[in-house]
Structures are given as structure tokens and as C-alpha cells.
Amino acid sequence: MTAFFDKLDRAAAKTTCDVLKALGGGLVSSGGWALGLGAGGGALKPIAAGSAALLASNFLCDEPWDPDSPSQVPDSSFIKPGSCLETEGCNLNIEDKDGLQYIPGIRKLISIVGTDPYPNGAPAVIVTYVNCDGIIKQDKEGADRAPFQTSLRDGAQCIGEPEPPLYLPPPYEYTDPVDGCKLTVELQGFAESPGGLVAPAFKISPAPESGLREGGGGIIGGCNFQPVIYYNPDGGGSGGSGGGGGPVVGPAPDPGPPGPEGTPPWLDLLNDIIGGAISNIVSDQIQDALELPYAGTTYRVVSACEKTPDGDPISKAVEIPIDEQKGLDAALVRLDAIAALLQPLKDFKQPICDEKIELEGDFRTISFESTERSPFGNDRLRKRFRYRSQSGIGLGELVDHWKDFEWDAGPVCVQHSGHSWGTPQVWAASVNEGKRVILHAGREAGVDPDQVGKWSVSGSDNPRFGVSGRMKVITKGGYYWITERLGSDARPLVALS
């Protein structure tokens, strides 16, 4: 996993230099959280100019940090420098940049940081503060009201020195020059190590195009891994300057409300790791995953529709035995087995085992027209109904069967399939009416649609198919429009009306 951590080092180093360049001299008005569980731990402290310069040196930035350089990030502070952040009692008011009161009467202003924009795209901030009851609260407000400031109620005093605000720039996109992996690096804030070294804490995750699946297990090296929190007071170079002990990496916690002292979740994670509560959590998880044995098994594909030369069903199988393996070896051998079984899946007949039904019988075509004119024009509605029959009756008997039959057309398509008489269908006023037409045909064809084949019902948004009307057999030209055709090549026979 050395290559994985080296990649995190490179991403953090490049982003640190970009952050220093973007913040410029404005960095000294930002704050860094003090790591440690003892006195002073969890406090937000100003970042000194010397700490910022040392930070640029430790991460081997191409250019040294310049305390006199302007900030390249407009309105980089959401809190006006010098604002009081805490009072005794409930005597602090939050106001916007124009001095308009925003939140009156609080105990402490913890932070104001950028957050997801409103649905209309307007930028927004999250204001975190302690209310009069000592409860930490959060409120979303438009970033156009920043920088915010505070004011004291008459007779109130500020506790301690006014503290600098935090600023979090947008996420940085990083492409690793060694393996080409694309990462998203998000500054969470700055932290001061117990040894006095200031460094940024980053959330590093695969860029969206890397294809990380949601909830996809633990931390995995390469381009595909679960997001991590990265913090390295020694810097991303060869050893840094000073006793930080190298990078600290842990699984990124879910976003949540600040801790009791207003500390963010990522700071609590770093304190846990540095304090030894979950030290070496990442390497332990990886090592456990790599050493876990997976029992042997057999991957098997069985045919469903193969037959002998005589047409009798037969079962064929392809098997790939898999021995017991550990970790990645177990995963790789299973992937290889799946790949090897893809070809038999193509070679075997697919499980669509229904034999093609041979159509049998003489063609019947019954033409109907509506008793009233169509509401969409002067013509009458016409419908043609087809099926095959093995009854063997003559044309005269066929006409007698259909000539007086009437039915109601409508928006419901009823169809019968899966039998030798074809797939007769009718657009009727209801399901039962459609079935009545097809059952009438079945009585002539010698077919009981309720016993063979299957019914299906559908519809259409096209008004052409859903016109309603009372239908009867057409008798124009002195003929019943009822025909039979003996064989596929014969001419249809008609009868006089």
C-alpha cells in the first residue's frame, strides 16, 4: 500500500501549495484547530505568518509563501476580522455586512463556512453558534450577506481575544502524474499538531469518473477507494522539518454537527488517531482483508435447452473449480472464472424453450363497420378480424356463424396467443367484450381460448385505436365481407348477402 499513501502525499502537497497561493496573506486571518485532548486541545487559534511560511517549505512548494501577497479568493472571509466570537451570558448579536441584525442574543459564534448553494444557484453559508440555552445550532443563509460581524449588548464583554474566521475554498481536482488517477481534494480546515506544526486537513476521494460504488466496502488502494481524511504536519516532502510523525490517514467521517466545543467531525477523528484510540485503523483493515482466507468452491454453468441428436432433452455443464485463496488472490481467481464461463453461456442454447408454434387451419377474415358515422369524420369506423380455423365447415356455414354478430369497439386491446390459430386480437369497449368476440371465433374454429394459449390485454394513447362504436358485418356490394382462404396461396372466397 506504499504506492497508495505516496499518491495521497502527492495530492496533499500539490493542493496545499494551491491553497497557500489562493489565500495569500489572508491566511494569517484564518484559524487552525489545536490537536490534542489536554489543555488547549480543540481550540481555534490564529495561524501565524511563520507557520504559514514553514508550511510552504515542508510541502516543497515551488514558490515560498508571501505574507504580503493578496488573496486570490474574493471575500475569502465570511466573518469580519476582529469580531468577538464569545461572551459571558447571552450578549452576542450576529449582523450582516450592512449592520442588519441576523441572529440576536447568542453565547458563542463557532464558525461560518461555505455550503451547498440554494436550488436557484445562489451561494450559501452555514452559521454554527451556541444559543442562550447552551445548545449548538446551525442556520443556512445567503453568502451575499457576508462578511458577517458581531456586536455586544450594552455592558457585555468579550471573552478572550477576537478569533479569526475559517475559510474553506472549493474542492480541488488532482490528477496523479504516476498512475493517472483523478482525485477530489477538499480542505476541511487547518490543525496544529501537539508539536506546534500547522498543516491542512484534507478529505481525499476518487473523482466521480473513477467509478466508486456507494457503500462499496472499506478503503482500497488504487483509483477506487473510500474517502479518507489526510493530515501530515511534516509535509509532503522527504521528511519535513519536524517531528509530526508522518501522515495521519483515516476513513472520512459522515458530515454531522460539531462536537460539544464546536469541533468538526474530522478533528475528532484526528484526535482519536493521534491519541491512540484507533491508531493504525487503515493498515489494520487492509491487512485483515488481505489475510482473510476464502474457502474453495466450484463455479458451474448448466444448460437448460440442449437436446440429443434424437431431440431428447439433455443437461450439459461447464465447471471451474476454485481452490482456497486469500484476499486479492481469491477475488482475482473468481473474476477469471466468471470470464471463462461467459463463452459457454453464449454456446448453450438460451433458456427460451418454447417451441415455435406451427400455424394450422384455413384463414378467416371478418370485416366490420360501425352502425354510426365516426365522430372524427363522415366515414364509418371499420375493423378487420382475422384467425385460422380447422373446423372444416363451408363458406355458407361460416357466414351464418358471423353475419348477425355485433359487438362494441373501444380502447381496450384484447389478444389471444400461443395456439395454432394465430394471434387474433380486437379493440373493444372492455376486456369482457373483447373476449366475447374471440370466444365467438373460437366456437367456429374449434378452439377454447380459456383452455389453450393465453390472453393478454393492452391499450394505446393513440386515439385512432380507441374509437368507440357498435360494430356489425359489412355487406356492401351485395356480399358479406366474410372470407375464407384455403391455403396460403389460394384466393379468398366470399358469399352473396
PDB file of C-alpha atoms in Angstrom, residues 191-456:
ATOM      1  CA  ALA A 191      -4.864  21.912  12.521  1.00  0.00           C
ATOM      2  CA  GLU A 192      -1.870  22.486  14.780  1.00  0.00           C
ATOM      3  CA  SER A 193      -0.111  19.324  15.900  1.00  0.00           C
ATOM      4  CA  PRO A 194       0.919  18.772  19.534  1.00  0.00           C
ATOM      5  CA  GLY A 195       4.438  19.665  18.341  1.00  0.00           C
ATOM      6  CA  GLY A 196       3.278  23.085  17.169  1.00  0.00           C
ATOM      7  CA  LEU A 197       3.244  22.420  13.401  1.00  0.00           C
ATOM      8  CA  VAL A 198       0.324  23.794  11.376  1.00  0.00           C
ATOM      9  CA  ALA A 199      -0.957  21.790   8.377  1.00  0.00           C
ATOM     10  CA  PRO A 200      -4.166  21.457   6.392  1.00  0.00           C
ATOM     11  CA  ALA A 201      -6.544  18.536   6.859  1.00  0.00           C
ATOM     12  CA  PHE A 202      -7.940  17.253   3.570  1.00  0.00           C
ATOM     13  CA  LYS A 203     -10.737  14.944   2.572  1.00  0.00           C
ATOM     14  CA  ILE A 204      -9.398  12.977  -0.409  1.00  0.00           C
ATOM     15  CA  SER A 205     -11.747  10.878  -2.532  1.00  0.00           C
ATOM     16  CA  PRO A 206     -11.866   9.444  -6.059  1.00  0.00           C
ATOM     17  CA  ALA A 207     -13.225  11.831  -8.658  1.00  0.00           C
ATOM     18  CA  PRO A 208     -16.750  10.842  -9.838  1.00  0.00           C
ATOM     19  CA  GLU A 209     -15.435   9.344 -13.079  1.00  0.00           C
ATOM     20  CA  SER A 210     -13.315   6.885 -11.064  1.00  0.00           C
ATOM     21  CA  GLY A 211     -16.474   4.788 -10.584  1.00  0.00           C
ATOM     22  CA  LEU A 212     -16.528   4.308  -6.800  1.00  0.00           C
ATOM     23  CA  ARG A 213     -19.699   2.499  -5.825  1.00  0.00           C
ATOM     24  CA  GLU A 214     -21.754   3.856  -2.948  1.00  0.00           C
ATOM     25  CA  GLY A 215     -21.240   1.860   0.209  1.00  0.00           C
ATOM     26  CA  GLY A 216     -18.611  -0.239  -1.516  1.00  0.00           C
ATOM     27  CA  GLY A 217     -16.709  -1.677   1.406  1.00  0.00           C
ATOM     28  CA  GLY A 218     -13.507  -0.472   3.073  1.00  0.00           C
ATOM     29  CA  ILE A 219     -10.523   1.559   1.970  1.00  0.00           C
ATOM     30  CA  ILE A 220      -8.889   0.059  -1.143  1.00  0.00           C
ATOM     31  CA  GLY A 221      -5.751   1.297  -2.856  1.00  0.00           C
ATOM     32  CA  GLY A 222      -5.628   2.447  -6.460  1.00  0.00           C
ATOM     33  CA  CYS A 223      -8.084   4.772  -8.153  1.00  0.00           C
ATOM     34  CA  ASN A 224     -11.057   3.270  -6.347  1.00  0.00           C
ATOM     35  CA  PHE A 225     -11.215   3.770  -2.573  1.00  0.00           C
ATOM     36  CA  GLN A 226     -13.418   5.110   0.171  1.00  0.00           C
ATOM     37  CA  PRO A 227     -12.861   8.802   1.036  1.00  0.00           C
ATOM     38  CA  VAL A 228     -10.187   9.456   3.671  1.00  0.00           C
ATOM     39  CA  ILE A 229      -9.099  12.307   5.923  1.00  0.00           C
ATOM     40  CA  TYR A 230      -5.425  13.164   5.355  1.00  0.00           C
ATOM     41  CA  TYR A 231      -3.285  15.233   7.717  1.00  0.00           C
ATOM     42  CA  ASN A 232       0.525  15.487   7.670  1.00  0.00           C
ATOM     43  CA  PRO A 233       2.233  18.205   9.728  1.00  0.00           C
ATOM     44  CA  ASP A 234       5.597  17.016   8.393  1.00  0.00           C
ATOM     45  CA  GLY A 235       4.562  17.958   4.852  1.00  0.00           C
ATOM     46  CA  GLY A 236       4.591  16.036   1.612  1.00  0.00           C
ATOM     47  CA  GLY A 237       8.333  16.196   1.015  1.00  0.00           C
ATOM     48  CA  SER A 238      11.138  13.987   2.225  1.00  0.00           C
ATOM     49  CA  GLY A 239      10.669  14.047   5.954  1.00  0.00           C
ATOM     50  CA  GLY A 240       9.604  17.653   6.559  1.00  0.00           C
ATOM     51  CA  SER A 241      11.100  19.580   9.390  1.00  0.00           C
ATOM     52  CA  GLY A 242       9.711  18.467  12.418  1.00  0.00           C
ATOM     53  CA  GLY A 243       8.541  15.646  14.462  1.00  0.00           C
ATOM     54  CA  GLY A 244       4.978  15.282  13.288  1.00  0.00           C
ATOM     55  CA  GLY A 245       5.382  11.548  12.841  1.00  0.00           C
ATOM     56  CA  GLY A 246       4.324  11.359   9.182  1.00  0.00           C
ATOM     57  CA  PRO A 247       0.846  11.403   7.631  1.00  0.00           C
ATOM     58  CA  VAL A 248      -2.289  10.531   9.556  1.00  0.00           C
ATOM     59  CA  VAL A 249      -4.935   8.870   7.388  1.00  0.00           C
ATOM     60  CA  GLY A 250      -8.354   7.643   8.479  1.00  0.00           C
ATOM     61  CA  PRO A 251     -11.775   6.935   6.951  1.00  0.00           C
ATOM     62  CA  ALA A 252     -13.646  10.201   6.351  1.00  0.00           C
ATOM     63  CA  PRO A 253     -16.480  10.551   8.904  1.00  0.00           C
ATOM     64  CA  ASP A 254     -20.012  11.340   7.834  1.00  0.00           C
ATOM     65  CA  PRO A 255     -20.835  15.058   7.929  1.00  0.00           C
ATOM     66  CA  GLY A 256     -22.514  15.977  11.159  1.00  0.00           C
ATOM     67  CA  PRO A 257     -22.978  18.691  13.754  1.00  0.00           C
ATOM     68  CA  PRO A 258     -19.922  19.996  15.632  1.00  0.00           C
ATOM     69  CA  GLY A 259     -18.801  18.419  18.887  1.00  0.00           C
ATOM     70  CA  PRO A 260     -19.532  19.877  22.327  1.00  0.00           C
ATOM     71  CA  GLU A 261     -16.806  22.501  21.872  1.00  0.00           C
ATOM     72  CA  GLY A 262     -17.738  23.254  18.292  1.00  0.00           C
ATOM     73  CA  THR A 263     -15.074  20.917  16.898  1.00  0.00           C
ATOM     74  CA  PRO A 264     -15.757  19.440  13.438  1.00  0.00           C
ATOM     75  CA  PRO A 265     -16.019  15.626  12.997  1.00  0.00           C
ATOM     76  CA  TRP A 266     -12.718  15.401  11.093  1.00  0.00           C
ATOM     77  CA  LEU A 267     -10.866  16.978  14.041  1.00  0.00           C
ATOM     78  CA  ASP A 268     -12.353  14.444  16.435  1.00  0.00           C
ATOM     79  CA  LEU A 269     -11.149  11.674  14.095  1.00  0.00           C
ATOM     80  CA  LEU A 270      -7.590  13.031  14.055  1.00  0.00           C
ATOM     81  CA  ASN A 271      -7.595  13.361  17.843  1.00  0.00           C
ATOM     82  CA  ASP A 272      -8.721   9.749  18.136  1.00  0.00           C
ATOM     83  CA  ILE A 273      -5.989   8.516  15.796  1.00  0.00           C
ATOM     84  CA  ILE A 274      -3.216  10.605  17.325  1.00  0.00           C
ATOM     85  CA  GLY A 275      -4.426   9.719  20.809  1.00  0.00           C
ATOM     86  CA  GLY A 276      -4.175   6.030  20.013  1.00  0.00           C
ATOM     87  CA  ALA A 277      -7.900   5.177  20.250  1.00  0.00           C
ATOM     88  CA  ILE A 278      -7.987   3.861  16.671  1.00  0.00           C
ATOM     89  CA  SER A 279      -4.329   4.046  15.693  1.00  0.00           C
ATOM     90  CA  ASN A 280      -3.345   2.178  12.559  1.00  0.00           C
ATOM     91  CA  ILE A 281      -7.026   1.683  11.693  1.00  0.00           C
ATOM     92  CA  VAL A 282      -6.420   1.839   7.957  1.00  0.00           C
ATOM     93  CA  SER A 283      -3.467  -0.518   7.830  1.00  0.00           C
ATOM     94  CA  ASP A 284      -5.240  -2.967  10.156  1.00  0.00           C
ATOM     95  CA  GLN A 285      -8.329  -3.048   7.967  1.00  0.00           C
ATOM     96  CA  ILE A 286      -6.274  -3.573   4.836  1.00  0.00           C
ATOM     97  CA  GLN A 287      -4.135  -6.256   6.424  1.00  0.00           C
ATOM     98  CA  ASP A 288      -7.191  -8.106   7.731  1.00  0.00           C
ATOM     99  CA  ALA A 289      -8.773  -8.035   4.282  1.00  0.00           C
ATOM    100  CA  LEU A 290      -5.606  -9.330   2.613  1.00  0.00           C
ATOM    101  CA  GLU A 291      -5.107 -12.159   5.097  1.00  0.00           C
ATOM    102  CA  LEU A 292      -8.706 -13.369   5.268  1.00  0.00           C
ATOM    103  CA  PRO A 293      -8.988 -16.847   3.662  1.00  0.00           C
ATOM    104  CA  TYR A 294     -11.863 -17.644   1.319  1.00  0.00           C
ATOM    105  CA  ALA A 295     -12.973 -21.272   1.103  1.00  0.00           C
ATOM    106  CA  GLY A 296     -12.713 -23.106  -2.177  1.00  0.00           C
ATOM    107  CA  THR A 297     -15.769 -23.549  -4.358  1.00  0.00           C
ATOM    108  CA  THR A 298     -16.876 -24.525  -7.860  1.00  0.00           C
ATOM    109  CA  TYR A 299     -18.402 -22.163 -10.398  1.00  0.00           C
ATOM    110  CA  ARG A 300     -20.819 -24.098 -12.607  1.00  0.00           C
ATOM    111  CA  VAL A 301     -22.986 -23.231 -15.611  1.00  0.00           C
ATOM    112  CA  VAL A 302     -25.737 -25.713 -16.555  1.00  0.00           C
ATOM    113  CA  SER A 303     -27.576 -25.733 -19.873  1.00  0.00           C
ATOM    114  CA  ALA A 304     -31.357 -25.557 -19.954  1.00  0.00           C
ATOM    115  CA  CYS A 305     -32.395 -26.275 -23.540  1.00  0.00           C
ATOM    116  CA  GLU A 306     -29.793 -28.639 -25.037  1.00  0.00           C
ATOM    117  CA  LYS A 307     -31.004 -31.807 -26.834  1.00  0.00           C
ATOM    118  CA  THR A 308     -29.521 -35.042 -28.151  1.00  0.00           C
ATOM    119  CA  PRO A 309     -29.409 -35.666 -31.933  1.00  0.00           C
ATOM    120  CA  ASP A 310     -32.692 -37.575 -31.444  1.00  0.00           C
ATOM    121  CA  GLY A 311     -34.343 -34.500 -29.929  1.00  0.00           C
ATOM    122  CA  ASP A 312     -34.361 -35.689 -26.323  1.00  0.00           C
ATOM    123  CA  PRO A 313     -33.586 -33.087 -23.615  1.00  0.00           C
ATOM    124  CA  ILE A 314     -30.082 -33.302 -22.158  1.00  0.00           C
ATOM    125  CA  SER A 315     -28.225 -31.355 -19.486  1.00  0.00           C
ATOM    126  CA  LYS A 316     -24.711 -30.101 -20.153  1.00  0.00           C
ATOM    127  CA  ALA A 317     -22.453 -28.347 -17.656  1.00  0.00           C
ATOM    128  CA  VAL A 318     -19.152 -26.476 -17.536  1.00  0.00           C
ATOM    129  CA  GLU A 319     -17.364 -26.382 -14.170  1.00  0.00           C
ATOM    130  CA  ILE A 320     -14.374 -24.390 -12.924  1.00  0.00           C
ATOM    131  CA  PRO A 321     -13.015 -25.482  -9.516  1.00  0.00           C
ATOM    132  CA  ILE A 322     -11.585 -22.722  -7.304  1.00  0.00           C
ATOM    133  CA  ASP A 323      -9.105 -23.526  -4.530  1.00  0.00           C
ATOM    134  CA  GLU A 324      -8.974 -21.744  -1.185  1.00  0.00           C
ATOM    135  CA  GLN A 325      -7.249 -18.386  -1.580  1.00  0.00           C
ATOM    136  CA  LYS A 326      -6.575 -15.283   0.460  1.00  0.00           C
ATOM    137  CA  GLY A 327      -7.660 -11.700  -0.102  1.00  0.00           C
ATOM    138  CA  LEU A 328      -6.974 -10.306  -3.538  1.00  0.00           C
ATOM    139  CA  ASP A 329      -5.916 -13.684  -4.915  1.00  0.00           C
ATOM    140  CA  ALA A 330      -9.353 -15.070  -4.058  1.00  0.00           C
ATOM    141  CA  ALA A 331     -11.053 -12.177  -5.816  1.00  0.00           C
ATOM    142  CA  LEU A 332      -8.876 -12.420  -8.923  1.00  0.00           C
ATOM    143  CA  VAL A 333      -9.338 -16.161  -9.426  1.00  0.00           C
ATOM    144  CA  ARG A 334     -13.119 -15.727  -9.152  1.00  0.00           C
ATOM    145  CA  LEU A 335     -13.099 -12.944 -11.723  1.00  0.00           C
ATOM    146  CA  ASP A 336     -11.104 -15.161 -14.063  1.00  0.00           C
ATOM    147  CA  ALA A 337     -13.626 -17.963 -13.555  1.00  0.00           C
ATOM    148  CA  ILE A 338     -16.546 -15.698 -14.399  1.00  0.00           C
ATOM    149  CA  ALA A 339     -14.793 -14.585 -17.569  1.00  0.00           C
ATOM    150  CA  ALA A 340     -14.174 -18.208 -18.572  1.00  0.00           C
ATOM    151  CA  LEU A 341     -17.873 -19.067 -18.101  1.00  0.00           C
ATOM    152  CA  LEU A 342     -19.096 -16.325 -20.409  1.00  0.00           C
ATOM    153  CA  GLN A 343     -18.326 -18.368 -23.538  1.00  0.00           C
ATOM    154  CA  PRO A 344     -20.416 -21.407 -22.516  1.00  0.00           C
ATOM    155  CA  LEU A 345     -23.294 -19.048 -21.871  1.00  0.00           C
ATOM    156  CA  LYS A 346     -23.030 -17.972 -25.496  1.00  0.00           C
ATOM    157  CA  ASP A 347     -22.569 -21.535 -26.779  1.00  0.00           C
ATOM    158  CA  PHE A 348     -25.528 -23.052 -24.926  1.00  0.00           C
ATOM    159  CA  LYS A 349     -28.998 -22.534 -26.300  1.00  0.00           C
ATOM    160  CA  GLN A 350     -30.631 -19.780 -24.337  1.00  0.00           C
ATOM    161  CA  PRO A 351     -33.486 -20.647 -21.951  1.00  0.00           C
ATOM    162  CA  ILE A 352     -36.252 -19.657 -24.316  1.00  0.00           C
ATOM    163  CA  CYS A 353     -37.506 -23.190 -24.506  1.00  0.00           C
ATOM    164  CA  ASP A 354     -40.941 -22.683 -26.056  1.00  0.00           C
ATOM    165  CA  GLU A 355     -41.003 -24.319 -29.450  1.00  0.00           C
ATOM    166  CA  LYS A 356     -42.257 -22.244 -32.355  1.00  0.00           C
ATOM    167  CA  ILE A 357     -45.943 -22.912 -32.817  1.00  0.00           C
ATOM    168  CA  GLU A 358     -46.901 -24.057 -36.284  1.00  0.00           C
ATOM    169  CA  LEU A 359     -49.938 -22.222 -37.600  1.00  0.00           C
ATOM    170  CA  GLU A 360     -52.683 -24.505 -38.858  1.00  0.00           C
ATOM    171  CA  GLY A 361     -56.111 -24.116 -40.448  1.00  0.00           C
ATOM    172  CA  ASP A 362     -57.855 -22.019 -43.101  1.00  0.00           C
ATOM    173  CA  PHE A 363     -57.647 -18.229 -42.997  1.00  0.00           C
ATOM    174  CA  ARG A 364     -60.770 -16.364 -41.838  1.00  0.00           C
ATOM    175  CA  THR A 365     -61.199 -12.608 -42.302  1.00  0.00           C
ATOM    176  CA  ILE A 366     -64.278 -10.885 -40.906  1.00  0.00           C
ATOM    177  CA  SER A 367     -64.717  -7.175 -41.749  1.00  0.00           C
ATOM    178  CA  PHE A 368     -66.909  -4.956 -39.574  1.00  0.00           C
ATOM    179  CA  GLU A 369     -68.138  -1.375 -39.754  1.00  0.00           C
ATOM    180  CA  SER A 370     -69.858   0.840 -37.194  1.00  0.00           C
ATOM    181  CA  THR A 371     -73.600   1.427 -37.298  1.00  0.00           C
ATOM    182  CA  GLU A 372     -72.977   5.172 -36.798  1.00  0.00           C
ATOM    183  CA  ARG A 373     -70.545   7.502 -38.512  1.00  0.00           C
ATOM    184  CA  SER A 374     -67.190   8.145 -36.821  1.00  0.00           C
ATOM    185  CA  PRO A 375     -67.027  11.228 -34.571  1.00  0.00           C
ATOM    186  CA  PHE A 376     -63.818  12.169 -36.393  1.00  0.00           C
ATOM    187  CA  GLY A 377     -65.295  12.335 -39.889  1.00  0.00           C
ATOM    188  CA  ASN A 378     -68.086  11.284 -42.269  1.00  0.00           C
ATOM    189  CA  ASP A 379     -66.838   7.693 -42.688  1.00  0.00           C
ATOM    190  CA  ARG A 380     -67.876   4.775 -40.567  1.00  0.00           C
ATOM    191  CA  LEU A 381     -65.389   3.076 -38.265  1.00  0.00           C
ATOM    192  CA  ARG A 382     -64.025  -0.155 -39.788  1.00  0.00           C
ATOM    193  CA  LYS A 383     -62.368  -3.153 -38.105  1.00  0.00           C
ATOM    194  CA  ARG A 384     -60.892  -6.319 -39.604  1.00  0.00           C
ATOM    195  CA  PHE A 385     -60.679  -9.500 -37.521  1.00  0.00           C
ATOM    196  CA  ARG A 386     -58.510 -12.500 -38.586  1.00  0.00           C
ATOM    197  CA  TYR A 387     -57.880 -16.006 -37.322  1.00  0.00           C
ATOM    198  CA  ARG A 388     -57.339 -19.596 -38.568  1.00  0.00           C
ATOM    199  CA  SER A 389     -59.876 -22.399 -38.337  1.00  0.00           C
ATOM    200  CA  GLN A 390     -59.684 -26.176 -38.563  1.00  0.00           C
ATOM    201  CA  SER A 391     -63.435 -26.674 -38.314  1.00  0.00           C
ATOM    202  CA  GLY A 392     -63.718 -27.706 -41.979  1.00  0.00           C
ATOM    203  CA  ILE A 393     -67.116 -26.022 -42.436  1.00  0.00           C
ATOM    204  CA  GLY A 394     -68.023 -24.393 -45.738  1.00  0.00           C
ATOM    205  CA  LEU A 395     -68.304 -20.713 -46.564  1.00  0.00           C
ATOM    206  CA  GLY A 396     -72.069 -20.702 -46.114  1.00  0.00           C
ATOM    207  CA  GLU A 397     -71.857 -22.039 -42.581  1.00  0.00           C
ATOM    208  CA  LEU A 398     -69.069 -19.553 -41.826  1.00  0.00           C
ATOM    209  CA  VAL A 399     -71.328 -16.677 -42.971  1.00  0.00           C
ATOM    210  CA  ASP A 400     -74.203 -17.980 -40.873  1.00  0.00           C
ATOM    211  CA  HIS A 401     -71.894 -18.027 -37.840  1.00  0.00           C
ATOM    212  CA  TRP A 402     -70.856 -14.370 -38.214  1.00  0.00           C
ATOM    213  CA  LYS A 403     -73.454 -12.439 -40.234  1.00  0.00           C
ATOM    214  CA  ASP A 404     -75.659 -11.387 -37.286  1.00  0.00           C
ATOM    215  CA  PHE A 405     -72.861 -10.976 -34.753  1.00  0.00           C
ATOM    216  CA  GLU A 406     -72.432  -7.450 -33.343  1.00  0.00           C
ATOM    217  CA  TRP A 407     -70.031  -6.056 -30.754  1.00  0.00           C
ATOM    218  CA  ASP A 408     -68.825  -2.764 -29.229  1.00  0.00           C
ATOM    219  CA  ALA A 409     -65.442  -1.318 -30.256  1.00  0.00           C
ATOM    220  CA  GLY A 410     -63.349   0.751 -27.831  1.00  0.00           C
ATOM    221  CA  PRO A 411     -59.912   1.494 -26.313  1.00  0.00           C
ATOM    222  CA  VAL A 412     -59.072  -1.964 -24.881  1.00  0.00           C
ATOM    223  CA  CYS A 413     -56.937  -4.330 -26.970  1.00  0.00           C
ATOM    224  CA  VAL A 414     -57.636  -7.990 -26.165  1.00  0.00           C
ATOM    225  CA  GLN A 415     -55.423 -10.623 -27.777  1.00  0.00           C
ATOM    226  CA  HIS A 416     -55.087 -14.398 -27.644  1.00  0.00           C
ATOM    227  CA  SER A 417     -51.754 -16.069 -28.469  1.00  0.00           C
ATOM    228  CA  GLY A 418     -49.860 -19.315 -28.047  1.00  0.00           C
ATOM    229  CA  HIS A 419     -52.018 -21.551 -30.243  1.00  0.00           C
ATOM    230  CA  SER A 420     -52.109 -22.735 -33.833  1.00  0.00           C
ATOM    231  CA  TRP A 421     -54.907 -20.370 -34.901  1.00  0.00           C
ATOM    232  CA  GLY A 422     -52.577 -17.333 -34.809  1.00  0.00           C
ATOM    233  CA  THR A 423     -52.936 -14.271 -32.614  1.00  0.00           C
ATOM    234  CA  PRO A 424     -56.453 -12.901 -33.057  1.00  0.00           C
ATOM    235  CA  GLN A 425     -56.957  -9.519 -31.445  1.00  0.00           C
ATOM    236  CA  VAL A 426     -59.738  -6.965 -31.172  1.00  0.00           C
ATOM    237  CA  TRP A 427     -60.056  -3.367 -29.938  1.00  0.00           C
ATOM    238  CA  ALA A 428     -63.175  -3.496 -27.793  1.00  0.00           C
ATOM    239  CA  ALA A 429     -65.093  -1.401 -25.288  1.00  0.00           C
ATOM    240  CA  SER A 430     -63.957  -3.645 -22.404  1.00  0.00           C
ATOM    241  CA  VAL A 431     -61.924  -6.746 -21.643  1.00  0.00           C
ATOM    242  CA  ASN A 432     -65.030  -8.911 -21.453  1.00  0.00           C
ATOM    243  CA  GLU A 433     -66.345  -7.540 -24.756  1.00  0.00           C
ATOM    244  CA  GLY A 434     -63.041  -8.277 -26.474  1.00  0.00           C
ATOM    245  CA  LYS A 435     -63.022 -11.814 -25.086  1.00  0.00           C
ATOM    246  CA  ARG A 436     -66.628 -12.307 -26.297  1.00  0.00           C
ATOM    247  CA  VAL A 437     -65.543 -11.594 -29.896  1.00  0.00           C
ATOM    248  CA  ILE A 438     -62.581 -14.002 -29.720  1.00  0.00           C
ATOM    249  CA  LEU A 439     -64.599 -16.702 -27.952  1.00  0.00           C
ATOM    250  CA  HIS A 440     -67.195 -16.450 -30.750  1.00  0.00           C
ATOM    251  CA  ALA A 441     -64.399 -17.082 -33.263  1.00  0.00           C
ATOM    252  CA  GLY A 442     -63.153 -19.987 -31.140  1.00  0.00           C
ATOM    253  CA  ARG A 443     -66.509 -21.714 -31.282  1.00  0.00           C
ATOM    254  CA  GLU A 444     -66.299 -21.740 -35.081  1.00  0.00           C
ATOM    255  CA  ALA A 445     -62.585 -22.689 -35.176  1.00  0.00           C
ATOM    256  CA  GLY A 446     -62.888 -25.491 -32.650  1.00  0.00           C
ATOM    257  CA  VAL A 447     -60.647 -23.679 -30.127  1.00  0.00           C
ATOM    258  CA  ASP A 448     -61.348 -22.910 -26.471  1.00  0.00           C
ATOM    259  CA  PRO A 449     -59.172 -19.845 -25.720  1.00  0.00           C
ATOM    260  CA  ASP A 450     -59.686 -20.339 -21.980  1.00  0.00           C
ATOM    261  CA  GLN A 451     -58.052 -23.793 -22.173  1.00  0.00           C
ATOM    262  CA  VAL A 452     -55.167 -23.250 -24.635  1.00  0.00           C
ATOM    263  CA  GLY A 453     -52.793 -20.377 -25.248  1.00  0.00           C
ATOM    264  CA  LYS A 454     -53.025 -17.209 -23.178  1.00  0.00           C
ATOM    265  CA  TRP A 455     -54.929 -13.953 -23.001  1.00  0.00           C
ATOM    266  CA  SER A 456     -53.262 -10.540 -22.969  1.00  0.00           C
TER     267      SER A 456
END
